[in-house]
Short mmCIF file of C-alpha atoms and ligand atoms in Angstrom, two decimals:
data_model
loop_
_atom_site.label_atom_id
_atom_site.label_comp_id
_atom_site.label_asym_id
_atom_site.label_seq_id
_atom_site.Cartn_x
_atom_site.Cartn_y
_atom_site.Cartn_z
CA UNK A 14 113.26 104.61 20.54
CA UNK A 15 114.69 103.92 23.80
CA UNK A 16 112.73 102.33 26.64
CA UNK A 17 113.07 103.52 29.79
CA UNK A 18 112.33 102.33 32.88
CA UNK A 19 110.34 105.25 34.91
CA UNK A 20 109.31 105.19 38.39
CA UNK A 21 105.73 106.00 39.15
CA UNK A 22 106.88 108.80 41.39
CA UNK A 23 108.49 110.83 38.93
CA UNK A 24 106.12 113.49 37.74
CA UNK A 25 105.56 112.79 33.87
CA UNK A 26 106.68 109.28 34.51
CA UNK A 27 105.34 106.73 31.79
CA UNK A 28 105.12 103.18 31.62
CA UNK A 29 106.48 100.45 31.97
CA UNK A 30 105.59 101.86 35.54
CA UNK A 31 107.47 100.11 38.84
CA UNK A 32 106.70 100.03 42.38
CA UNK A 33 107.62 102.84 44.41
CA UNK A 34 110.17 102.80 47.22
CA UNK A 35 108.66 102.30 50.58
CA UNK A 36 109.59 105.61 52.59
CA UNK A 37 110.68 103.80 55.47
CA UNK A 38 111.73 100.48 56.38
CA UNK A 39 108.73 97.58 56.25
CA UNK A 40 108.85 97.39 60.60
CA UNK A 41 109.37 101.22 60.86
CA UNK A 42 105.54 101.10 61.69
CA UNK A 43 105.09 98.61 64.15
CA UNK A 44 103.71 97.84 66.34
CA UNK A 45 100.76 99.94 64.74
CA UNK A 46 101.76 98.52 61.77
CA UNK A 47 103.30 95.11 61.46
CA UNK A 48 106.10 94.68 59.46
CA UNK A 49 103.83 91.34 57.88
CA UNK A 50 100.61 93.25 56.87
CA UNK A 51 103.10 95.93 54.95
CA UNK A 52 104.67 93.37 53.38
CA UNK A 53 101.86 91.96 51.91
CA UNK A 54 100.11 95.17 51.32
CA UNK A 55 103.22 96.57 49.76
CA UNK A 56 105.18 93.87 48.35
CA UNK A 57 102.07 92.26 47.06
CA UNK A 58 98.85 94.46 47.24
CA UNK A 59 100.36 97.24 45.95
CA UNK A 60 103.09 95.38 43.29
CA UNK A 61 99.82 93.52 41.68
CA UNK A 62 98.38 97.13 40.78
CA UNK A 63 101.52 98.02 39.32
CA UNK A 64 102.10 94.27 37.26
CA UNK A 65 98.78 94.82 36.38
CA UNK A 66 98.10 98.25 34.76
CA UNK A 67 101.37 97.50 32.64
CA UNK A 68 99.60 94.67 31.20
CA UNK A 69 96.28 96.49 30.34
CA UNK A 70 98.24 99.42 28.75
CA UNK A 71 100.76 97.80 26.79
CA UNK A 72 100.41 98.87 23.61
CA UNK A 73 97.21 101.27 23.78
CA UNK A 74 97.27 104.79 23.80
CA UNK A 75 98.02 104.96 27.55
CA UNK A 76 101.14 103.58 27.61
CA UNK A 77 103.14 106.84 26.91
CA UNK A 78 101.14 108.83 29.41
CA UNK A 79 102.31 109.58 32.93
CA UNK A 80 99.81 107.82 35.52
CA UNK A 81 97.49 110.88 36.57
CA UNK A 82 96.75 111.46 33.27
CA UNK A 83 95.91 108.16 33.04
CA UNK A 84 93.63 108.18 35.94
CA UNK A 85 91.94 111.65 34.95
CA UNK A 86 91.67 109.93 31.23
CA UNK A 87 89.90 107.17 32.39
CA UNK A 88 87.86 107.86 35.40
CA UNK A 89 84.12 107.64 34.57
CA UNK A 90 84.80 105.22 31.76
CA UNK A 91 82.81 102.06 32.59
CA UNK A 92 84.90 99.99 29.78
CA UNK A 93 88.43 101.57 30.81
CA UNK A 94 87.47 100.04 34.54
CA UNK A 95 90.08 97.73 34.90
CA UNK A 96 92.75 100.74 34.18
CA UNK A 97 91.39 103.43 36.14
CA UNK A 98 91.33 100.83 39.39
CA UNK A 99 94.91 99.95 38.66
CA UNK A 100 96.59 103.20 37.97
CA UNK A 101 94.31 104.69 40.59
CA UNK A 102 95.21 102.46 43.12
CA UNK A 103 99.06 102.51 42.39
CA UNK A 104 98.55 106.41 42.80
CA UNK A 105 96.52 105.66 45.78
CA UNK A 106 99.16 103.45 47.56
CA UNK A 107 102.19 105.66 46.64
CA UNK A 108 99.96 108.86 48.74
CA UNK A 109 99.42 106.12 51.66
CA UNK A 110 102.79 105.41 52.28
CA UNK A 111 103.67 109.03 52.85
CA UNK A 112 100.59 109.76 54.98
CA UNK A 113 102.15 108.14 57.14
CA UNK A 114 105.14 108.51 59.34
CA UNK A 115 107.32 106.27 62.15
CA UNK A 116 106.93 108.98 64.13
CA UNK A 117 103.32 110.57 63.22
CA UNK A 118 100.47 111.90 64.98
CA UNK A 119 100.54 114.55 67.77
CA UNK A 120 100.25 118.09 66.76
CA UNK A 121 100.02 119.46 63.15
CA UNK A 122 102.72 121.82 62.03
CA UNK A 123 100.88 125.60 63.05
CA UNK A 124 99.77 126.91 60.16
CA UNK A 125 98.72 123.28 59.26
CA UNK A 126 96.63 123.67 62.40
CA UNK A 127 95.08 126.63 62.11
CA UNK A 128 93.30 125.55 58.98
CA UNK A 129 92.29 122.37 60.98
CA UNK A 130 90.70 124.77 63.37
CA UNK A 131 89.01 127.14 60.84
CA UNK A 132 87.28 124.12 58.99
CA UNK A 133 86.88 121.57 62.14
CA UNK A 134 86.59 123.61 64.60
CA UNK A 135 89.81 121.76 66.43
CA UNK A 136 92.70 118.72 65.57
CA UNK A 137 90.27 116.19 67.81
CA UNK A 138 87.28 117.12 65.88
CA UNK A 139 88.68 116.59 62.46
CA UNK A 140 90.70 113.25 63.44
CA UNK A 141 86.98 112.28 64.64
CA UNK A 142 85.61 113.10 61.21
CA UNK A 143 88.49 111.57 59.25
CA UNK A 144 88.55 108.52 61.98
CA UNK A 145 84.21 108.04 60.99
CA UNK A 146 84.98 108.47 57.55
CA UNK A 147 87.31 105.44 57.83
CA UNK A 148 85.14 103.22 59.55
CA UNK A 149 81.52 103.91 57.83
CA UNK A 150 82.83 103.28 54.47
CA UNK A 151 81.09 100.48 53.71
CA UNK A 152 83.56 97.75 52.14
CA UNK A 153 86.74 98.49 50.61
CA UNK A 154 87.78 101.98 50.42
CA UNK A 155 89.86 104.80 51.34
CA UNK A 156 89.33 108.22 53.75
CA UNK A 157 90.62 111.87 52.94
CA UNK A 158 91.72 115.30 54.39
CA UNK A 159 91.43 117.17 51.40
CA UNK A 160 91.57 121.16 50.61
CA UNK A 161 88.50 122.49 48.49
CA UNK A 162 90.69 125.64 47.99
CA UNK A 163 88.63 127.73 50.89
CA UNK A 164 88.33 124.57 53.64
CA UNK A 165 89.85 121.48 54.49
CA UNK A 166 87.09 118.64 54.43
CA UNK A 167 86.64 114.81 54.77
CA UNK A 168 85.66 112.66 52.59
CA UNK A 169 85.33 108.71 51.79
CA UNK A 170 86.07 106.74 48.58
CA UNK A 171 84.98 103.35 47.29
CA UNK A 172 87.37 100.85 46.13
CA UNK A 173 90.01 103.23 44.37
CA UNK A 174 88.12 106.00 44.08
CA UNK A 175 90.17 109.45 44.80
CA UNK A 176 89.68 113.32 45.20
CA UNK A 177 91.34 114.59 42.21
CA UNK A 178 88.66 113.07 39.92
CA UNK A 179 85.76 114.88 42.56
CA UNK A 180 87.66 118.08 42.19
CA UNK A 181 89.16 118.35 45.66
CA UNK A 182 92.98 118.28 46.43
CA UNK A 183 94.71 115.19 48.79
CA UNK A 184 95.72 116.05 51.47
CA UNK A 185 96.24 112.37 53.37
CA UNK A 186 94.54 109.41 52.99
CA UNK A 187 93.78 106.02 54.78
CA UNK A 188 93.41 102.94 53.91
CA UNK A 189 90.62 100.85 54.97
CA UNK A 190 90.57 98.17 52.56
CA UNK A 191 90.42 94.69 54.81
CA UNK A 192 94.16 94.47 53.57
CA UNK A 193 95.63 97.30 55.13
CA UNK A 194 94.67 95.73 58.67
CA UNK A 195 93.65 92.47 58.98
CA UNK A 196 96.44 90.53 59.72
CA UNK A 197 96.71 92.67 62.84
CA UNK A 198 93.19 93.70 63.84
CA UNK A 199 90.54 91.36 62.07
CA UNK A 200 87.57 92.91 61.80
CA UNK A 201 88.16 96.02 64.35
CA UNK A 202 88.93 98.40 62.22
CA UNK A 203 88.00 101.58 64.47
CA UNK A 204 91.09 100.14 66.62
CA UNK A 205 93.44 100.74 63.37
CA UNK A 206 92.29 103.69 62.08
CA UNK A 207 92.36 105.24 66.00
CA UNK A 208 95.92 104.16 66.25
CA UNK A 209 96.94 105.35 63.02
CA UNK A 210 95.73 108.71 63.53
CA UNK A 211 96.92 108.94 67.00
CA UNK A 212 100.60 106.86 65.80
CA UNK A 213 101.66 107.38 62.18
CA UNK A 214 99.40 110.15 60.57
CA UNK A 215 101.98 112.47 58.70
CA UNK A 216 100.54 115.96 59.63
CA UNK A 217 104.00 117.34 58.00
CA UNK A 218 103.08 115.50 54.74
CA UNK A 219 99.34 117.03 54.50
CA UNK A 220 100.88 120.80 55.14
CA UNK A 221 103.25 120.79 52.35
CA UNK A 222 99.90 119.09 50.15
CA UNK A 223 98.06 122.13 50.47
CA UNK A 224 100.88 124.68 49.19
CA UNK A 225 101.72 122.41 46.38
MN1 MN B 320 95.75 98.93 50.16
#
């Protein structure tokens, strides 16, 4: 048989699994984003999930399985831990990345923002809910706009916890684990999620998310 070396993006992808390509160059983010924190959180954060789920699945009956099914496979199985955080994460860094854009923020596409305005009532009320989902999460964690299939909602996740496993459809995410912004902002997290949101958030990305 011939081993082949798939990319994590690929739908049906299996491992050995590799890091992504970032979507934009590792300053395109700055000054929100410094070019240092996504190099870590990339090139090292994110690289360590990948290294590490290869290692727990070599060999087991997950290594021929593309990485959702992984994730769905595992999730509520307290001795498959260590692989659901992994693949989960890698899954959860690859939908980061795209959440967000050089030149985000500002208005959602229309029809993007009409949803926003059914289920939030406006685009400042939902970036409010999104931006105190962010920064009540206690510890490490992430914060959604997801589709329920009627409304768009927000919601929080522990450690590498993720919608699909709740149910709900991604729509964006954020980051809020200490490593996506303390190199720039120490403890002030409300200052990175705020500037993220108002910056980088891909609107564009979370529209074609709901179709898909
Ligand atoms: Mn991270």
């Amino acid at each position: 048989m011939t081993v082949v070396n798939n990319s994590s993006t690929v739908p049906g992808a299996a491992a050995p699994f590799t890091l992504s390509p970032l979507p934009y160059a590792d300053n395109a983010l700055e000054p929100i984003i410094s070019a240092n924190t996504l190099g870590f959180h990339y090139g090292k954060h994110h690289r360590t999930y990948v290294d590490n789920l290869n290692k727990f699945i070599a060999g087991t009956e997950f290594a021929n399985l593309p990485l959702e099914k992984i994730i769905t496979t595992v999730a509520g199985q307290p001795e498959k831990v260590a692989v659901f955080n992994n693949a989960a994460q890698i899954w959860n860094h690859n939908f980061y990345w795209k959440s967000l854009t050089p030149k985000g923020g500002g208005e959602p596409p229309a029809a993007l923002k009409q949803r926003i305005e059914v289920s939030f009532g406006s685009v400042d009320a939902c970036k409010k809910e999104l931006a105190s989902a962010a920064v009540s999460q206690f510890g490490s964690g992430w914060a959604w706009l997801v589709f329920d299939g009627i409304l768009l909602k927000v919601i929080k996740t522990a450690n590498a916890g993720l919608p699909q496993t709740m149910g709900l459809k991604p729509l964006l995410t954020i980051d809020v684990w200490e490593h996506a912004y303390y190199l720039d902002y120490q403890n002030r997290r409300a200052d990175y999620v705020n500037a993220l949101l108002d910056k980088l958030i891909n609107w564009e990305f979370a529209f074609q998310n709901i179709s898909e």
